[in-house]
Coordinates of C-alpha atoms and ligand atoms in Angstrom, one line a residue:
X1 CA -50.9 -26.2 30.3
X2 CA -49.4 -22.8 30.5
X3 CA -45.9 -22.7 32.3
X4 CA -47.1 -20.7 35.0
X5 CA -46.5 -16.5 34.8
X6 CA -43.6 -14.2 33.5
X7 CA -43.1 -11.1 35.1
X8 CA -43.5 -8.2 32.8
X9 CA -41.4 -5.0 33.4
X10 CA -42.4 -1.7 31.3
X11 CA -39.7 1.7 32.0
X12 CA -39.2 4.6 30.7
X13 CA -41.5 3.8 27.5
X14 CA -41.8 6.7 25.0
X15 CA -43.0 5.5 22.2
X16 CA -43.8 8.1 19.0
X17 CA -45.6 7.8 15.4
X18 CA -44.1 10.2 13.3
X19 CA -43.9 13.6 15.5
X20 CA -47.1 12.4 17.7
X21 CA -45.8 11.2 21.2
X22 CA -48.2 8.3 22.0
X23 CA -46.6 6.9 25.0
X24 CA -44.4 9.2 27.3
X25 CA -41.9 7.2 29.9
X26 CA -44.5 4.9 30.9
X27 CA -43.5 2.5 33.6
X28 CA -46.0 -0.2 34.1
X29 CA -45.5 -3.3 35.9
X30 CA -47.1 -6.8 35.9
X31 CA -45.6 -9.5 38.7
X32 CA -45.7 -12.7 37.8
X33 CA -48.9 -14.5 38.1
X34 CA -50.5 -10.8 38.7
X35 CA -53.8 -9.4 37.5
X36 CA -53.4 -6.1 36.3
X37 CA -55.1 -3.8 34.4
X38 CA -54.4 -0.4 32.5
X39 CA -57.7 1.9 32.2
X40 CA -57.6 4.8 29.5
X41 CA -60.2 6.5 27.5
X42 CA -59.7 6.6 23.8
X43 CA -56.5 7.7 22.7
X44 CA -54.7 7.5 26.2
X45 CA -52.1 4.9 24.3
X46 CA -53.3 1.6 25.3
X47 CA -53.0 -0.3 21.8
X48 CA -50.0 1.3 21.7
X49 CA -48.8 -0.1 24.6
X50 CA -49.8 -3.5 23.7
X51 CA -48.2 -2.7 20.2
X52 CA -45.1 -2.1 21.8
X53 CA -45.0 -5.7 24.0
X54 CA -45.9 -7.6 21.1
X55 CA -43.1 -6.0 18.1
X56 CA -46.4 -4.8 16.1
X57 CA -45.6 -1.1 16.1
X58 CA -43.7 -1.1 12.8
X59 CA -46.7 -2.4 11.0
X60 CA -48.3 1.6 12.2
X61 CA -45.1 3.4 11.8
X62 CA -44.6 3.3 15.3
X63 CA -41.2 3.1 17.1
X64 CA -39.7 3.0 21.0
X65 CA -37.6 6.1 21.1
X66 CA -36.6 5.6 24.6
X67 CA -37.1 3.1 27.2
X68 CA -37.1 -1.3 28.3
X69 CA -39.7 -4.1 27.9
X70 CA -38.0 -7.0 30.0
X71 CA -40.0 -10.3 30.6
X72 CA -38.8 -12.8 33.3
X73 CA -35.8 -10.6 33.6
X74 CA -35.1 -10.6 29.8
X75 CA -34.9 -7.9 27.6
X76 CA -37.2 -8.5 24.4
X77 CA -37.4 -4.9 22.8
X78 CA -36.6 -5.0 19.4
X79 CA -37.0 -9.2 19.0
X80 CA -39.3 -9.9 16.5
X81 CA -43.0 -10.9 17.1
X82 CA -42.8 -14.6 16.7
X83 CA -39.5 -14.7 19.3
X84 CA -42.0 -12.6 21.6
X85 CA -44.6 -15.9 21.0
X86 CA -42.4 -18.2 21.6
X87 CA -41.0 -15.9 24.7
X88 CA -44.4 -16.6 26.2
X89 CA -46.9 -13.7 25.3
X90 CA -49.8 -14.0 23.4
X91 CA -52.5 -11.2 22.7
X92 CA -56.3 -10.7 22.4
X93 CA -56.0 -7.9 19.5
X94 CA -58.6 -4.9 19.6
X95 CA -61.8 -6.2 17.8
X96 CA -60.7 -10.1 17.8
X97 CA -59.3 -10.1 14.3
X98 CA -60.8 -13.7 13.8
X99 CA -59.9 -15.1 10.3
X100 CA -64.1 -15.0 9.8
X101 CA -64.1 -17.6 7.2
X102 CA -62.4 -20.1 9.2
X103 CA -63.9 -21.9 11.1
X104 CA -63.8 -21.9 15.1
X105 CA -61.2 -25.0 15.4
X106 CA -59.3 -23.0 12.3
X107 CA -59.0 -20.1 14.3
X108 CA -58.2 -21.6 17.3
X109 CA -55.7 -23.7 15.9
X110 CA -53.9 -20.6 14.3
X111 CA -53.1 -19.6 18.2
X112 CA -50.5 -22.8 18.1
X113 CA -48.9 -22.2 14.6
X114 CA -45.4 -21.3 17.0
X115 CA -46.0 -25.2 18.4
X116 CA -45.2 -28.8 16.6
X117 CA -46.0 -30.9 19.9
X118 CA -49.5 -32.1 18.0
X119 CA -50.6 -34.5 20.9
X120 CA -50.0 -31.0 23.3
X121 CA -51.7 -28.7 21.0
X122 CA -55.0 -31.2 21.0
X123 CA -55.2 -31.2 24.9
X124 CA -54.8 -27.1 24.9
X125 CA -57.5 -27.3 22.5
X126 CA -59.6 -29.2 24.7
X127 CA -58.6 -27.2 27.7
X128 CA -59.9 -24.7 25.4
X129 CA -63.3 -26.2 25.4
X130 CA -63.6 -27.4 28.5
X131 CA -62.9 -23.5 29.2
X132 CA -65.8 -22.2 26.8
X133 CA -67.3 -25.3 26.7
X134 CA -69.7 -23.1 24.7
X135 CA -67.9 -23.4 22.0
X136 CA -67.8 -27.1 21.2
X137 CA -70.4 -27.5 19.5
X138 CA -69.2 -24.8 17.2
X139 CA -66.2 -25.9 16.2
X140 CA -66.8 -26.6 12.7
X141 CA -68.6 -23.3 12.3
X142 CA -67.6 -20.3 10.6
X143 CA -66.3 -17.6 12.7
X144 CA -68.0 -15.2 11.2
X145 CA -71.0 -16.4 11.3
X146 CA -70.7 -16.5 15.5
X147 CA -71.8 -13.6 18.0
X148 CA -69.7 -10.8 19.0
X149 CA -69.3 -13.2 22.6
X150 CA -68.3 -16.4 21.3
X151 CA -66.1 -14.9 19.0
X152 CA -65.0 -12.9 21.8
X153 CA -64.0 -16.4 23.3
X154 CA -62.4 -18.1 20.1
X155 CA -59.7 -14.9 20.0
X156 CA -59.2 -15.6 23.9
X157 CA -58.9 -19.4 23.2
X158 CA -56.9 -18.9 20.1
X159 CA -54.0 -16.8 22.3
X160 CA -54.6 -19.6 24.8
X161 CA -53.1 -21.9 22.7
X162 CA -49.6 -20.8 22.4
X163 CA -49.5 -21.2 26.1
X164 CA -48.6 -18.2 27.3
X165 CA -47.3 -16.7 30.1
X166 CA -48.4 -13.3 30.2
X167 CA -51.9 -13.1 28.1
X168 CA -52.7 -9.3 26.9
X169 CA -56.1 -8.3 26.4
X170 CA -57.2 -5.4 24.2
X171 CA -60.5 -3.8 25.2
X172 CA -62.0 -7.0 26.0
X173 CA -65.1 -5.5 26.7
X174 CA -65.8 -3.1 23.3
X175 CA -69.1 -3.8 21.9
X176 CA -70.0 -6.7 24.3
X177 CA -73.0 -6.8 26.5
X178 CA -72.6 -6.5 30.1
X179 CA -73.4 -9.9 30.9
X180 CA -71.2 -11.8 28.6
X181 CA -68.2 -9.2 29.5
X182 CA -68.4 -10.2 32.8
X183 CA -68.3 -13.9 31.6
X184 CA -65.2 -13.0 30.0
X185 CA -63.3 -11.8 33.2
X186 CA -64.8 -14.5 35.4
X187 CA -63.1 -16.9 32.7
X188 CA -60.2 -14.4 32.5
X189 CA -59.5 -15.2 36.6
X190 CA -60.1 -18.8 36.4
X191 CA -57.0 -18.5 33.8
X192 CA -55.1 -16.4 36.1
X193 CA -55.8 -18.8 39.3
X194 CA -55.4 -22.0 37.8
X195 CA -52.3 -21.7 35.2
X196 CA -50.7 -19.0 37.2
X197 CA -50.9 -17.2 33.9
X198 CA -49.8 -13.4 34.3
X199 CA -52.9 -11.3 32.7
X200 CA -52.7 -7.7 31.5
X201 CA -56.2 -6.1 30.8
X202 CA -56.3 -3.2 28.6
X203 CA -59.7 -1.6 28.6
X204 CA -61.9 1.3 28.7
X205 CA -64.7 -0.5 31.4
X206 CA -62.7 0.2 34.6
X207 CA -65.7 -1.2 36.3
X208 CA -64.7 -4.8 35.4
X209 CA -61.6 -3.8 35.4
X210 CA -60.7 -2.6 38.6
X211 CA -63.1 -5.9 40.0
X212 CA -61.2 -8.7 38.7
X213 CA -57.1 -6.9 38.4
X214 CA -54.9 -6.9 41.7
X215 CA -53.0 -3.8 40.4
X216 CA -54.1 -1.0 38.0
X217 CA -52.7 1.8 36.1
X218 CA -54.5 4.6 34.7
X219 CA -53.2 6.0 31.5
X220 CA -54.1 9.3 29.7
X221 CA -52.5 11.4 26.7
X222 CA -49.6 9.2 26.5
X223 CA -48.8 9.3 30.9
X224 CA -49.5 7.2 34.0
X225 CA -51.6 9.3 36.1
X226 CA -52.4 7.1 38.7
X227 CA -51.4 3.8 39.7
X228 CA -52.0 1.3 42.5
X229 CA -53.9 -1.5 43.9
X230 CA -57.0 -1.9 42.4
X231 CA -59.3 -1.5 45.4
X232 CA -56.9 1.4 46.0
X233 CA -57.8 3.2 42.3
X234 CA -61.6 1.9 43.1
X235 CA -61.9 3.9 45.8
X236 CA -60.0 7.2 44.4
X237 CA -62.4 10.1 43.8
X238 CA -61.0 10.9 40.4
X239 CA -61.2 7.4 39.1
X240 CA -64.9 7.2 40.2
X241 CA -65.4 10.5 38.3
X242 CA -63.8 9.8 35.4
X243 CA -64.3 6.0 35.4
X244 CA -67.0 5.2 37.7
X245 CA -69.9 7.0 36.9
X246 CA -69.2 8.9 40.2
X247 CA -69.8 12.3 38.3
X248 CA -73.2 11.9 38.0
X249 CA -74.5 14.5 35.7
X250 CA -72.1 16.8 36.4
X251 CA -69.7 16.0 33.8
X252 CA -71.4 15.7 30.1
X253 CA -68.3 13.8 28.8
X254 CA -64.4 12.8 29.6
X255 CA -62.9 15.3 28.1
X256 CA -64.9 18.2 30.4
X257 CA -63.2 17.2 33.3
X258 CA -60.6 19.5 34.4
X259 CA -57.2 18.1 35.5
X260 CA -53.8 19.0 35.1
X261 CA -51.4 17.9 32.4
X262 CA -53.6 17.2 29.8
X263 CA -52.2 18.1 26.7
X264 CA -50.3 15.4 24.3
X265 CA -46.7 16.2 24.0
X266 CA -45.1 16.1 20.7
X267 CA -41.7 14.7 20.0
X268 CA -40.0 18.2 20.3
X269 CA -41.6 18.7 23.3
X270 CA -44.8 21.2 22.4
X271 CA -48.1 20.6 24.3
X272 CA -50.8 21.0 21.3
X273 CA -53.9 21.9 22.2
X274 CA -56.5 19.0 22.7
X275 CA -60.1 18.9 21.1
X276 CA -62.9 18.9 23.6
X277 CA -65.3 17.1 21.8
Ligands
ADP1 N1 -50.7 4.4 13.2 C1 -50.7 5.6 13.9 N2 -50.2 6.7 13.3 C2 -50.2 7.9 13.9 N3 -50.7 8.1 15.2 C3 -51.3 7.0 15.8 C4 -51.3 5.7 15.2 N4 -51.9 4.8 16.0 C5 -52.2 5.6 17.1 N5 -51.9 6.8 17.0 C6 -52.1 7.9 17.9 O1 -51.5 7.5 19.2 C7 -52.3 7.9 20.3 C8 -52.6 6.7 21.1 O2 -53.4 5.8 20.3 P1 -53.9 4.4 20.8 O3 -52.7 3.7 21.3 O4 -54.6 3.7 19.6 O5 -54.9 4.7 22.0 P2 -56.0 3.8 22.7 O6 -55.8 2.4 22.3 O7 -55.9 4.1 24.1 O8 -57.3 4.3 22.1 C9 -53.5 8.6 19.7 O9 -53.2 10.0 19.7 C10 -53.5 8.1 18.3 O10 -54.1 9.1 17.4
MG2 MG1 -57.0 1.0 21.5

């Protein structure tokens, strides 16, 4: 069983890669045992805010110039990625990153490589199955041979298994049809209500999003530019037009939405123009 939630505490956050700033003093918050999720079209900075939790951003060239990452009241910027495991947080990478020639129990089993309690790791597994019960019957299959849902589910069981505290997901949704997305979060708040584990959502379907978190945060070019309850962002006009559908056919695309600010700065603080394509 997971030990219940950390609180996660994001300020200041300016993260750059190279001369690109991708995150610019982000402060994002999860409460323990919270729901939250951070909505962003592509680009906006949301891998490399989950980069940034989980140590990863070295492997991209990435580096915090400024800023703190506390969870449960410690500091872990700068710890390496298996002290951040072991510190409770596990991630759902962008597109699953399954080993596909493993099979399902493989995988899964991979998720509790940071454990050596071998009577604890076979009851996660089974909580993992009892979970996405789906998946029992493919346990000795390869994963690469499985749909884009269940192996959706194996990379959510596979963080499962170090027990985390705070569970990260990366664009959950990407390439996923509706009905098995919405699977996903219902099984993403059975998580969050039963273990008490805290869950941050990254994704680009606010729909989902904004139905299942208790707080949300939207992010563009690097910025917060909204945050709040998520009924509260639900009912905000801009989120419905950007997010929502609420444009109708007004709006072609994202970018041809007019709002301030919208430029990326750069780490020597020009504003380069930004593509409207
Ligand atoms: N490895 C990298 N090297 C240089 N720039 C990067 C790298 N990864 C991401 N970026 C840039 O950082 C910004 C945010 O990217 P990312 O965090 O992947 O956004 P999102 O996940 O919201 O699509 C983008 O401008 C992107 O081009
Ligand atoms: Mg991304």
């Amino acid at each position: 069983m997971s030990s219940g939630g950390l609180d996660l505490r994001i300020q200041g956050l300016t993260v750059v890669y190279g001369g690109v700033t991708a995150l610019d003093n982000v402060n994002i918050a999860v409460p323990s045992g919270g729901f939250v999720s951070v909505l962003g079209a592509n680009g906006a900075g949301k891998t490399t805010l989950v980069r940034s939790i989980t140590s990863l951003l070295y492997l991209h060239k990435g580096r915090v110039r400024r800023g703190s990452i506390e969870l449960g009241g410690e500091s872990i910027l700068g710890k390496k990625s298996p002290d951040i495991v072991a510190a409770g947080v596990a991630q759902v990478p962008e597109g699953r990153k399954l080993f596909p020639n493993l099979t399902v129990k493989e995988n899964l089993l991979c998720g509790a490589a940071s454990r050596s309690d071998v009577s604890g790791i076979d009851e996660s597994l089974e909580q993992n199955l009892e979970l996405f019960s789906q998946l029992r019957p493919l346990l000795n299959q390869t994963a690469g041979l499985l749909s884009g849902g269940e192996q959706q589910m194996v990379a959510v069981g596979r963080a499962l298994m170090s027990q985390p505290s705070l569970l990260i997901c990366d664009e959950l949704s990407l390439g996923l049809a509706p009905k098995i997305v919405h699977r996903l979060f219902e099984l993403l708040t059975e998580i969050n209500e039963t273990r008490g584990t805290s869950i941050l959502v990254i994704e680009q379907n606010a729909s989902l999003a904004l139905q299942h978190a208790n707080d949300a945060y939207v992010l563009e070019l690097g910025r917060v530019l909204m945050e709040g309850s998520a009924s509260e962002l639900r009912g905000n006009p801009m989120v419905q037009e950007l997010y929502l559908g609420g444009g109708g056919e007004a709006h072609t695309s994202y970018a041809a939405i007019e709002r301030p600010g919208r430029s990326r700065p750069t780490e020597h603080g020009q504003r380069p123009p930004v593509a409207e394509s």
